[in-house]
Short mmCIF file of C-alpha atoms in Angstrom, two decimals:
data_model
loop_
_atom_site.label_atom_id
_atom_site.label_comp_id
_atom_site.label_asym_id
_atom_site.label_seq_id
_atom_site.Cartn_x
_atom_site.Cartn_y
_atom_site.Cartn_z
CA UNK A 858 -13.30 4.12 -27.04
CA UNK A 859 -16.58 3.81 -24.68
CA UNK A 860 -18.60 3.78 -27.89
CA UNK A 861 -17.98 0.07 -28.68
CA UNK A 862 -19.24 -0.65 -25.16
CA UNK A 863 -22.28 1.36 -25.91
CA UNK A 864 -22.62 -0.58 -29.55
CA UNK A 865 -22.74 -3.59 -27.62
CA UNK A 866 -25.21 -1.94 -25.37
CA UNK A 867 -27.52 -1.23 -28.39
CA UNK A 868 -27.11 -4.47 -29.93
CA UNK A 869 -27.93 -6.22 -26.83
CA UNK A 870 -31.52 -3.89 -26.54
CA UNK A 871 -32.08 -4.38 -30.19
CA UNK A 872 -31.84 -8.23 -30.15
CA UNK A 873 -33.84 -8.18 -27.23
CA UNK A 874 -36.40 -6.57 -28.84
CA UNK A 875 -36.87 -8.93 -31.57
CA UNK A 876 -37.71 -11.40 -28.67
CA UNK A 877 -36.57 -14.80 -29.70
CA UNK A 878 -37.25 -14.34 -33.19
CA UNK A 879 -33.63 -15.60 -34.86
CA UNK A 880 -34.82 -15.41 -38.15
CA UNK A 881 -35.38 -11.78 -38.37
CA UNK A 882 -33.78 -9.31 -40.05
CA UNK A 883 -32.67 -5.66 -39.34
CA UNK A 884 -33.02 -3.54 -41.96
CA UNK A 885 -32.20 -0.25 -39.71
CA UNK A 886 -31.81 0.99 -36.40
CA UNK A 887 -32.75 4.54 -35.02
CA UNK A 888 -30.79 6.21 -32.55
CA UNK A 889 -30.76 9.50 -30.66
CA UNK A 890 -27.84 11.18 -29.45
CA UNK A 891 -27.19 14.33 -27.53
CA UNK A 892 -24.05 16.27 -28.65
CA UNK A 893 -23.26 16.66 -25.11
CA UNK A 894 -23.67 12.92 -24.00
CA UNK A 895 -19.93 12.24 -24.47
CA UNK A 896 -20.46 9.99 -27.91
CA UNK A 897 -18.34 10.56 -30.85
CA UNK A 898 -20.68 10.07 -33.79
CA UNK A 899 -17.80 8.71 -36.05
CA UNK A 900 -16.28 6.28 -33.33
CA UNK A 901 -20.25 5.20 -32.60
CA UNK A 902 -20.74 4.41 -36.52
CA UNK A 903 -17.27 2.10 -36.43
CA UNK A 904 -18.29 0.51 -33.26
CA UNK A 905 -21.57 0.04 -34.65
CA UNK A 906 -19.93 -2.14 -37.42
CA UNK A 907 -18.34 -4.39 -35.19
CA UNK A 908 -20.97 -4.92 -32.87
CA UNK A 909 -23.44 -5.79 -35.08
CA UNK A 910 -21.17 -8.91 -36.72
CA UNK A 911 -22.99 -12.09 -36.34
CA UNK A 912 -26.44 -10.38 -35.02
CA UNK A 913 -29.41 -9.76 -37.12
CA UNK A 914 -28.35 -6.49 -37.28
CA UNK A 915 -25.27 -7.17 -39.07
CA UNK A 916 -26.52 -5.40 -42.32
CA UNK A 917 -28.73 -3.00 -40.97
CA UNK A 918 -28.36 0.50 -41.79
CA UNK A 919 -27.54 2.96 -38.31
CA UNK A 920 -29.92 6.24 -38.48
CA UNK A 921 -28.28 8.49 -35.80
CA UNK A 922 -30.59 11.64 -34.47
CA UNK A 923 -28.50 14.17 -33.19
CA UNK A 924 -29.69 16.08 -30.14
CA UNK A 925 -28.83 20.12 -30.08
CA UNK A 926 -27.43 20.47 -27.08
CA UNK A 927 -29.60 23.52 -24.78
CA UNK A 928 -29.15 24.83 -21.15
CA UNK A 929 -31.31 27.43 -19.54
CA UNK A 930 -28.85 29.63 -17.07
CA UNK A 931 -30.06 29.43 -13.63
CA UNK A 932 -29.01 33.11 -12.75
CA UNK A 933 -31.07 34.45 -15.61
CA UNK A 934 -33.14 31.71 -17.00
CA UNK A 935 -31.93 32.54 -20.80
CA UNK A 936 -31.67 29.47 -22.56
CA UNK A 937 -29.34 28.95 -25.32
CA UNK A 938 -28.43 26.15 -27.65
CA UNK A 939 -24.93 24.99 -25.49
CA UNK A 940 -22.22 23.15 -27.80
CA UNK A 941 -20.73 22.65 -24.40
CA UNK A 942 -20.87 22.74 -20.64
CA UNK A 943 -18.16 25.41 -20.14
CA UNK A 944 -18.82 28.19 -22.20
CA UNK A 945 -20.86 30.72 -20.29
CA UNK A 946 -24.38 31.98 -20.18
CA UNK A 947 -24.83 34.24 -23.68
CA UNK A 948 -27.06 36.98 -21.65
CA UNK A 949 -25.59 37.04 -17.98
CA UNK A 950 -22.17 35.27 -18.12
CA UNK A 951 -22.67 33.04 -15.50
CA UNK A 952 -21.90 29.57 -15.41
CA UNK A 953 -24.16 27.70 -13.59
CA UNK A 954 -26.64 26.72 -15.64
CA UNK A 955 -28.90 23.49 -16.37
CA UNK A 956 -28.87 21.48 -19.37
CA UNK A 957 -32.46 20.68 -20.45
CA UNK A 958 -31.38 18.44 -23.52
CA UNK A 959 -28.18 16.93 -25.40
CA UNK A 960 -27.22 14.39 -23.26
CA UNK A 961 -29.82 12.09 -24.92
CA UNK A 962 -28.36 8.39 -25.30
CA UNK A 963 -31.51 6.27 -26.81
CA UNK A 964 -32.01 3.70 -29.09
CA UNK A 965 -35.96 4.60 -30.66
CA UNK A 966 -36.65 2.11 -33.23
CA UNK A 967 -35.89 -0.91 -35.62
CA UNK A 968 -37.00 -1.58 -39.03
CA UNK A 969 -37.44 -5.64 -39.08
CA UNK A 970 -38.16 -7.39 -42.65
CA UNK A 971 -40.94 -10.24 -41.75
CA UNK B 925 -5.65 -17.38 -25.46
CA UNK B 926 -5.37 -15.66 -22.15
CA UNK B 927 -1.88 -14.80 -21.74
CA UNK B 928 -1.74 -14.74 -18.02
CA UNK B 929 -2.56 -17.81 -17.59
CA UNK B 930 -2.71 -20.03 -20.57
CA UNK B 931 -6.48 -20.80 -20.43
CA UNK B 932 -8.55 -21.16 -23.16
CA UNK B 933 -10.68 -17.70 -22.23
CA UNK B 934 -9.95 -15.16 -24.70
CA UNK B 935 -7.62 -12.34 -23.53
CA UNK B 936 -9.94 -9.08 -23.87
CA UNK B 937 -12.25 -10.97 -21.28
CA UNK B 938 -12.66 -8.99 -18.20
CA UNK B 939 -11.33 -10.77 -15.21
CA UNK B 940 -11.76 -10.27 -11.57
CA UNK B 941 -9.33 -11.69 -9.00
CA UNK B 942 -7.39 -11.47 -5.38
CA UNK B 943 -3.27 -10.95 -5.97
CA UNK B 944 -1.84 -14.21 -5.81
CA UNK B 945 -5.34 -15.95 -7.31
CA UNK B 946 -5.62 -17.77 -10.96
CA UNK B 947 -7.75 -15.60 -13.03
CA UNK B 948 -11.52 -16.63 -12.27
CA UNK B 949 -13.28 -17.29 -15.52
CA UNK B 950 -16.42 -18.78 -13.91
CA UNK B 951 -16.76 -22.16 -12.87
CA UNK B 952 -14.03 -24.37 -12.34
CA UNK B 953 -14.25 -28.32 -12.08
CA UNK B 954 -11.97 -31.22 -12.83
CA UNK B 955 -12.84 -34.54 -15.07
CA UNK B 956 -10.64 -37.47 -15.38
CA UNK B 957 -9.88 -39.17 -19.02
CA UNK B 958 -8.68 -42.52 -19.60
CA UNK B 959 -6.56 -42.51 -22.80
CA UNK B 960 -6.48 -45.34 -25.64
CA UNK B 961 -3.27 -46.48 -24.32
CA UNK B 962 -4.32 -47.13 -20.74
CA UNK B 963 -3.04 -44.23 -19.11
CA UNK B 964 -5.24 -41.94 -16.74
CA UNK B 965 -5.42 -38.25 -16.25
CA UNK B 966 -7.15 -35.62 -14.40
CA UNK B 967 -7.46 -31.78 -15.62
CA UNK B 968 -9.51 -28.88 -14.18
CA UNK B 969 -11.16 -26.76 -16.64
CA UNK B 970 -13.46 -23.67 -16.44
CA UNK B 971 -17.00 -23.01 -18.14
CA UNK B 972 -17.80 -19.48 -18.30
CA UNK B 973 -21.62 -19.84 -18.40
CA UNK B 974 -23.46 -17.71 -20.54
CA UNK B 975 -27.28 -17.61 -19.78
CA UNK B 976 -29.21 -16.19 -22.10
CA UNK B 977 -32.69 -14.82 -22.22
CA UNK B 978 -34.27 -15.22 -24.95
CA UNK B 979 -37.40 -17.78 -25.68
CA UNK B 980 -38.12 -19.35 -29.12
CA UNK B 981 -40.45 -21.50 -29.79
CA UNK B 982 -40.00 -23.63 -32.62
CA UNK B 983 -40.72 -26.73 -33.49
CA UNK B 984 -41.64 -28.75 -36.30
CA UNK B 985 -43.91 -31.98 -36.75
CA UNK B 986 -43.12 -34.42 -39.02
CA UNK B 987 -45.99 -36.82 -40.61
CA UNK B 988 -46.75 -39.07 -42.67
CA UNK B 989 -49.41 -39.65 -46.00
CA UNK B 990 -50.37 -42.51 -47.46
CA UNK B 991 -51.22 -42.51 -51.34
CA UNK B 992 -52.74 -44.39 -53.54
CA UNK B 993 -52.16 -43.40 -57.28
CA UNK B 994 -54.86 -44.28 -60.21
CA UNK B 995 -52.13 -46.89 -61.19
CA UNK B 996 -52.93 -49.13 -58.11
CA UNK B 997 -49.48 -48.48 -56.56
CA UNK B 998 -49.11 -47.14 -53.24
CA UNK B 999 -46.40 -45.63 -51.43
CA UNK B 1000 -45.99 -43.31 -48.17
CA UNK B 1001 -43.98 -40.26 -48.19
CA UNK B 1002 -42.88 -38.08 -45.13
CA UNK B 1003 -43.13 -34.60 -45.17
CA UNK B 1004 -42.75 -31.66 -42.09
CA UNK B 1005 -44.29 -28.66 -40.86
CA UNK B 1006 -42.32 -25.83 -39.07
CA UNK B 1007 -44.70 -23.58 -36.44
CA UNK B 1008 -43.01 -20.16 -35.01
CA UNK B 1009 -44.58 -18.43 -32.62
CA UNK B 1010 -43.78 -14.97 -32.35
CA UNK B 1011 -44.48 -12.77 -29.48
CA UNK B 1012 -43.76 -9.68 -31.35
CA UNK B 1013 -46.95 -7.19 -31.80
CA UNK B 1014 -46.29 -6.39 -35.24
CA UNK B 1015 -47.30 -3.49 -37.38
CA UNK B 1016 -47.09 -4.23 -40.89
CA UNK B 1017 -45.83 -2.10 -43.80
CA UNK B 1018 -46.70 -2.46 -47.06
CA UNK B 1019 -42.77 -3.72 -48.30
CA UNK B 1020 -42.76 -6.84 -45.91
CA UNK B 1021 -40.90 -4.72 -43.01
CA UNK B 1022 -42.61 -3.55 -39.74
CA UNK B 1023 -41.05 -1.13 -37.17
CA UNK B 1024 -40.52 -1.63 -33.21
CA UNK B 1025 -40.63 1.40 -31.54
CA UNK B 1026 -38.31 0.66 -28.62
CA UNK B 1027 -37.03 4.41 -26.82
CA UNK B 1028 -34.97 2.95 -24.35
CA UNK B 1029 -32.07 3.90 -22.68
CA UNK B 1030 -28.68 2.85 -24.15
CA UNK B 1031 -27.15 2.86 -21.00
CA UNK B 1032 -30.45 1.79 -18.98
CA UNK B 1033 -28.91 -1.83 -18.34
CA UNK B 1034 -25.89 -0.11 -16.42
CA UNK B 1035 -27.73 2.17 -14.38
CA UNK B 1036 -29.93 0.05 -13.05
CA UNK B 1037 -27.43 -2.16 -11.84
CA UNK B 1038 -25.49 0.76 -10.92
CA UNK B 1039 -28.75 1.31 -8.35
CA UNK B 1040 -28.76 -2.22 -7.16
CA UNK B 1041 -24.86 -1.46 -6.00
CA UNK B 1042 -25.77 1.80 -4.58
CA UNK B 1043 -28.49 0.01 -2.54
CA UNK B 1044 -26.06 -2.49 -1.34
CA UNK B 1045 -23.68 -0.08 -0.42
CA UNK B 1046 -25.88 1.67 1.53
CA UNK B 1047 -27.65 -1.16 3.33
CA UNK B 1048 -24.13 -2.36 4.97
CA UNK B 1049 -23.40 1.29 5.30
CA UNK B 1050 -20.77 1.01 3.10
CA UNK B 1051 -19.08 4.59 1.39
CA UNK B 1052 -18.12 3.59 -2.11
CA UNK B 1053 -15.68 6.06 -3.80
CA UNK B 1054 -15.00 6.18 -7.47
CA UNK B 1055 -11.64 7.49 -8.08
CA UNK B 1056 -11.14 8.94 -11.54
CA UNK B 1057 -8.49 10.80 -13.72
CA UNK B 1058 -5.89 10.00 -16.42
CA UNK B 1059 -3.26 7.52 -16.35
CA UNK B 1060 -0.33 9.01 -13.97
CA UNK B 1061 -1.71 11.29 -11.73
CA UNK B 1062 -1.39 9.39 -8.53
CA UNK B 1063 -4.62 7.54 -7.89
CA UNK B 1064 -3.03 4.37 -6.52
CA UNK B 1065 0.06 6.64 -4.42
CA UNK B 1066 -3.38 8.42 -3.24
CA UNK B 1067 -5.20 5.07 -1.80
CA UNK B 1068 -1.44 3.36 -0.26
CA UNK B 1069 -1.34 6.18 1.66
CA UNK B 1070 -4.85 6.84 2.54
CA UNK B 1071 -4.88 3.22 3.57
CA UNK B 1072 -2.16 3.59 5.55
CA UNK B 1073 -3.07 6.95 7.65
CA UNK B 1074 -6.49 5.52 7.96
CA UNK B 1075 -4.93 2.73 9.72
CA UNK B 1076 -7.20 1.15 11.49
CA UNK B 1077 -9.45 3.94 12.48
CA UNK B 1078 -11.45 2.92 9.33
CA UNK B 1079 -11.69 -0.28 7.73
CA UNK B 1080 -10.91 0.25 3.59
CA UNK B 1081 -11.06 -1.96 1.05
CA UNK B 1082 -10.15 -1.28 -2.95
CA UNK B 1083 -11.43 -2.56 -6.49
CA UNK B 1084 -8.70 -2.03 -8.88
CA UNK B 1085 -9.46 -1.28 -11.95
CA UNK B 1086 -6.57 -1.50 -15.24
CA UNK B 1087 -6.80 -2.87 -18.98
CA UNK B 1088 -3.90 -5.45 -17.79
CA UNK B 1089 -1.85 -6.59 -14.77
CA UNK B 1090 -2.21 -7.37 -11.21
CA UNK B 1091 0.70 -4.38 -10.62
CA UNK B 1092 -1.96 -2.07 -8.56
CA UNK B 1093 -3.53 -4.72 -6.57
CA UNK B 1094 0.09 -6.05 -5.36
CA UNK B 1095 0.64 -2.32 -4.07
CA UNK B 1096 -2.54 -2.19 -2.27
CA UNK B 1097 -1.96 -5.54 -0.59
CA UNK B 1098 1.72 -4.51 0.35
CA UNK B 1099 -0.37 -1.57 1.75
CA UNK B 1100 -2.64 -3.60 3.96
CA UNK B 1101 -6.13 -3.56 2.08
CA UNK B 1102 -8.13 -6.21 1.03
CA UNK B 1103 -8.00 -5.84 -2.42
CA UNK B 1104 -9.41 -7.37 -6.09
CA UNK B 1105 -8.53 -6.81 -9.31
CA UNK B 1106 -10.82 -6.00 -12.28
CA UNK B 1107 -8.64 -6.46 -15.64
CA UNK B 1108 -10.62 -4.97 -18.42
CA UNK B 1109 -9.01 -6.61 -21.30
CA UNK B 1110 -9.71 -4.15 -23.97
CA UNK B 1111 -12.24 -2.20 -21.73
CA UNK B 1112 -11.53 1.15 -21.45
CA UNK B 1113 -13.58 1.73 -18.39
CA UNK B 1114 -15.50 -0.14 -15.15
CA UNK B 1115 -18.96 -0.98 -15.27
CA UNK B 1116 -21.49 -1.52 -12.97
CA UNK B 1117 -21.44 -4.87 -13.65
CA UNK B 1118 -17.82 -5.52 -13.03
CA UNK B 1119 -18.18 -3.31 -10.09
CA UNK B 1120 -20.96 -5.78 -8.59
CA UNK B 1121 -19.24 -9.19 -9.57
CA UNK B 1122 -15.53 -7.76 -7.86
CA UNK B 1123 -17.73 -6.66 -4.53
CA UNK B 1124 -19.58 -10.42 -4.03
CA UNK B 1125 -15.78 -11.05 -4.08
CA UNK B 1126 -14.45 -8.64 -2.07
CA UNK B 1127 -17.76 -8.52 0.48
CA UNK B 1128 -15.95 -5.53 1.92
CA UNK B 1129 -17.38 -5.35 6.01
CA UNK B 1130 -20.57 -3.45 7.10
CA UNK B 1131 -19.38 0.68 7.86
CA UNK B 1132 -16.19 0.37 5.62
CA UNK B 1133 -15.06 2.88 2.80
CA UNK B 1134 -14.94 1.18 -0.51
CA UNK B 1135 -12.57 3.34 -3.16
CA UNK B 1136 -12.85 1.93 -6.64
CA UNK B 1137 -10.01 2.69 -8.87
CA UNK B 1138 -11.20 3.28 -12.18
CA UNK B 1139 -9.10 2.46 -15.62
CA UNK B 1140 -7.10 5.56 -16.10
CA UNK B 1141 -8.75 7.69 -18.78
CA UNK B 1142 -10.60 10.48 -18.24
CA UNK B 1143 -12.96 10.08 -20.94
CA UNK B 1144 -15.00 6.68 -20.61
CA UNK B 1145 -15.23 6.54 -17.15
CA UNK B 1146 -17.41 9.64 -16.99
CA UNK B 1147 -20.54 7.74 -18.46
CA UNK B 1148 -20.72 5.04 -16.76
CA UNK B 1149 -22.28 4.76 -12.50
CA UNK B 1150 -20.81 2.15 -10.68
CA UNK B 1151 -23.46 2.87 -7.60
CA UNK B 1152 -20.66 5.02 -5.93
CA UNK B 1153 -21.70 8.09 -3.39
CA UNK B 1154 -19.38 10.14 -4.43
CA UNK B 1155 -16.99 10.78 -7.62
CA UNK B 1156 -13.89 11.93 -6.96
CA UNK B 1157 -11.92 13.43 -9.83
CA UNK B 1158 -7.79 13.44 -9.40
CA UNK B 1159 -5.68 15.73 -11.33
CA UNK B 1160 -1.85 16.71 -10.64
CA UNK B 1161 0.08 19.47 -11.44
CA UNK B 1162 2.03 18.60 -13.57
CA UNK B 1163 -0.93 18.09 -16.35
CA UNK B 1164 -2.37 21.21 -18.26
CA UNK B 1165 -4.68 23.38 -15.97
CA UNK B 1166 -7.03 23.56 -18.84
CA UNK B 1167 -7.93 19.29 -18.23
CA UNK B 1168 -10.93 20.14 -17.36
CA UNK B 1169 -12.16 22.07 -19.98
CA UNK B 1170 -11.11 19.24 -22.67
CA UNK B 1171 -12.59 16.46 -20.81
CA UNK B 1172 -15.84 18.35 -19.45
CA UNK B 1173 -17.77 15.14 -18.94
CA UNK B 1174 -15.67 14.15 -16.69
CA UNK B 1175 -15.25 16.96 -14.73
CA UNK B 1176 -18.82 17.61 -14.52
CA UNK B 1177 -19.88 14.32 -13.44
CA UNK B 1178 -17.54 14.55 -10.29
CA UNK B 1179 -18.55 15.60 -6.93
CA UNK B 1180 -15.16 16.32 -5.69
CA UNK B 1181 -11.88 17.39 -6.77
CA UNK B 1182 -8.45 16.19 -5.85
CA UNK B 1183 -5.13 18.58 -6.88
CA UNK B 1184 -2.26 16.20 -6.39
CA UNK B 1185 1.52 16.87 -6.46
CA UNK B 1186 1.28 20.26 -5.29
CA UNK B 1187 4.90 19.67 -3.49
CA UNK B 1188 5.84 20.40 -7.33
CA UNK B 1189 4.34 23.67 -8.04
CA UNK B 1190 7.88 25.97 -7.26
CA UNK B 1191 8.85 23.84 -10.03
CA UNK B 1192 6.15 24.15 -12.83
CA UNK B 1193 3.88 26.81 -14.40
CA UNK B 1194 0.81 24.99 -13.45
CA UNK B 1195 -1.79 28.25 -12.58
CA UNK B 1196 -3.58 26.44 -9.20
CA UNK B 1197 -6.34 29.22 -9.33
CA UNK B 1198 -6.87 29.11 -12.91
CA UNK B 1199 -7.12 25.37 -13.09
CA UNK B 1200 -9.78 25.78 -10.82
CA UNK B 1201 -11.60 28.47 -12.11
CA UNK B 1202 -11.53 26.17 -15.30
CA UNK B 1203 -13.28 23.57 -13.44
CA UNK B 1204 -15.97 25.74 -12.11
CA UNK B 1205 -17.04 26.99 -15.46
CA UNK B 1206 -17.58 23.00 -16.18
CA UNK B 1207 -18.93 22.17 -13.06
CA UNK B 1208 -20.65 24.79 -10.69
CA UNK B 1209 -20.67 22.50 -7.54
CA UNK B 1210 -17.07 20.74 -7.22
CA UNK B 1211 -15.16 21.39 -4.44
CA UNK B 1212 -11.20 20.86 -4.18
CA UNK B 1213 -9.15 19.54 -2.12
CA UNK B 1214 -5.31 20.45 -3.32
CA UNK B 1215 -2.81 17.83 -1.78
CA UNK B 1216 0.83 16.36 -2.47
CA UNK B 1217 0.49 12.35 -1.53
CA UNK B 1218 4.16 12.38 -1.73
CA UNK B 1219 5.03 14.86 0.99
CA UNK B 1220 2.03 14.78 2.76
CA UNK B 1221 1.07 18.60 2.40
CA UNK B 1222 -3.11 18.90 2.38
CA UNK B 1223 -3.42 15.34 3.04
CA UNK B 1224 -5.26 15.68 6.47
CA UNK B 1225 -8.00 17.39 3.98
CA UNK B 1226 -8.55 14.63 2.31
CA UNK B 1227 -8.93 12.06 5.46
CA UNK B 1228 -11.27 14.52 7.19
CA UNK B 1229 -13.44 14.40 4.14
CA UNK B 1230 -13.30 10.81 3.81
CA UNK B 1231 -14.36 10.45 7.40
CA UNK B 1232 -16.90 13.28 7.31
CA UNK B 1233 -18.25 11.48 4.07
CA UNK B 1234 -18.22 8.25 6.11
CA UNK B 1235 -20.16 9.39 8.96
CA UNK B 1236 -18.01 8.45 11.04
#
């Protein structure tokens, strides 16, 4: 259950963000995560709602991006869309491989009412 | 209520103490009351201080009026203004909402401190390990004996790491280590953080191995750098040999991997080579080191990497 530490983590950048101003209201928050980054969407969203209790983003709505995950092999240099890192290269069948994106872990925007 | 000790700190708090210490909740002072009655007491109490950064600026000026009204009376009446000053560069949309555009990194707090400890560690010359795997496997059997075969050829101190009790850190003080205890409450994994704030209280000597015992899970540990040199993932033998294609993040983010129990393979169906091959598809660069900390077999593999890894 890492996610609610990484709710709190969001929270914390959010409120930052709104430097100061306690009066301000979140109407939603943007995220982007990479279905490789090790984030269960559904445990995220629950963290999410107990994280944001007391904050001024206690009724905003969550937007989550997901992130296709996509490695490029480095035997062959075919990239493919990876849904993980074990299953091997589609062209080659190698293993070694780099993962260009997926692992994505960002928070990209809030919607504040004035 | 903390329910090791009583205090008033809540009990999912992380805390971070030496065996045989009170829990350490931040700072601790004493005041003395004088009751109604005459009698006299003194009590200690802790403040965990909380310092925020955040800067508003409000205030509001109050003022006064005079009027006169076109029936001769006159009366004064007070009234306020409130000022905010924003810093916020604000875009404005048409239904009274604007956006921030923020693209930061959820975990950008935690790496950078993760950095600051690496730096540390490597300006005293210190080699930080961080030891993960699941519950069971034989992380804290690994470090008594490591500590012990080490002797004193190599000075080694440990951060132990557990959701509750000071159980680990009394073994590795039986064992001879300077030891602290991180208790994560309801964490289910160190932090850099933690990591930093144990360390000041360790302040493990210049040239010394530092192995950091992470909460057993093999799951949320993988996320999150402590500033360690090296990861080192444990698994035993008597798990599946498929772990590390059901918990790839962990298994990837590892630099090194430790096969414990291996004294029980006769015994068990556990496929050595297959488990490894497993581990390769997940991670192209591990290396293994197969051991049993109970009778000793492959353990010599493990020092001489430790004190290769050392420099030493």
């Amino acid at each position: 259950m890492h996610e609610l530490s990484i709710a709190e983590n969001i929270v914390e950048i959010a409120v930052a963000s709104l430097k100061g101003n306690g009066r301000a209201v979140v109407r939603e928050i943007e995220l982007e995560i990479g279905t490789l980054s090790g984030i269960e969407i559904d445990a995220l969203t629950f963290a999410m709602d107990a994280a944001t209790k007391h904050t001024p983003l206690q009724h905003a709505e969550v937007r989550i991006l997901t992130v296709q995950g996509r490695a490029r092999c480095n035997a062959c240099a075919a990239e493919y869309d990876a849904a993980d890192f074990f299953s091997p290269c589609p062209a080659c069948g190698g293993f070694d491989s780099t993962t260009l994106q997926g692992e994505e872990m960002r928070v990209k925007s809030l919607l504040v009412q004035d | 209520m903390c329910d090791t000790c009583g205090c008033t700190q809540p009990d999912d708090a992380v805390t971070i103490r030496k065996p045989g210490s009170v829990p350490d909740h931040g700072l601790e002072h004493g005041h003395t009351h004088t009751h109604a009655n005459g009698t006299t007491h003194t009590h200690a109490h802790d403040h965990a201080h909380d310092h925020g950064h955040q800067h508003e600026h409000e205030h509001s000026h109050g003022h006064g009026h005079t009027h006169t009204h076109a029936d001769g009376t006159t009366h004064t009446h007070e009234h306020d203004h409130a000022h905010d000053h924003g810093h916020q560069n604000t875009h404005d949309h048409a239904h009274g909402t604007h956006s921030i555009t923020i693209e930061t990194d959820i975990l950008q707090k935690n790496n950078l401190l993760a950095e600051r400890n690496r730096g540390w560690f490597e300006a005293k010359g210190i080699l930080a390990l961080n030891l993960v795997s699941s519950p069971g496997s034989g992380k804290t059997s690994l470090l008594e004996r490591t500590i012990r075969e080490l002797g004193g050829r190599l000075p080694v101190s440990v951060i132990e790491g557990d959701q509750q009790t000071m159980n680990d850190a009394d073994r590795i003080q039986k064992a001879g280590a300077p030891v602290v205890q991180v208790n994560t409450g309801n964490g289910c994994h160190l932090d850099a953080d933690m990591v930093h704030r144990a360390f000041r209280d360790l302040n493990p000597p210049d040239g010394s191995v530092l192995l950091i015992e992470n909460v057993g899970n093999l799951v949320c540990p993988s996320l999150f750098d402590l500033g360690e040199a090296k990861r080192v993932v444990i698994m035993s033998v008597t798990e599946g040999e498929d772990k590390p294609l059901k918990y790839p993040n962990m298994f990837r983010s590892a630099d090194i991997c430790v096969i414990n129990k291996i004294d029980l393979l006769p015994y068990l169906d556990f496929d050595l080579p297959k488990a490894k091959e497993y581990a390769l598809q997940v991670n192209h660069h591990l290396t293994f080191i197969d051991l049993s900390v109970k009778s000793g077999e492959g353990f010599d593999g493990w020092l001489a990497w430790l004190i290769e890894q050392a420099g030493k």
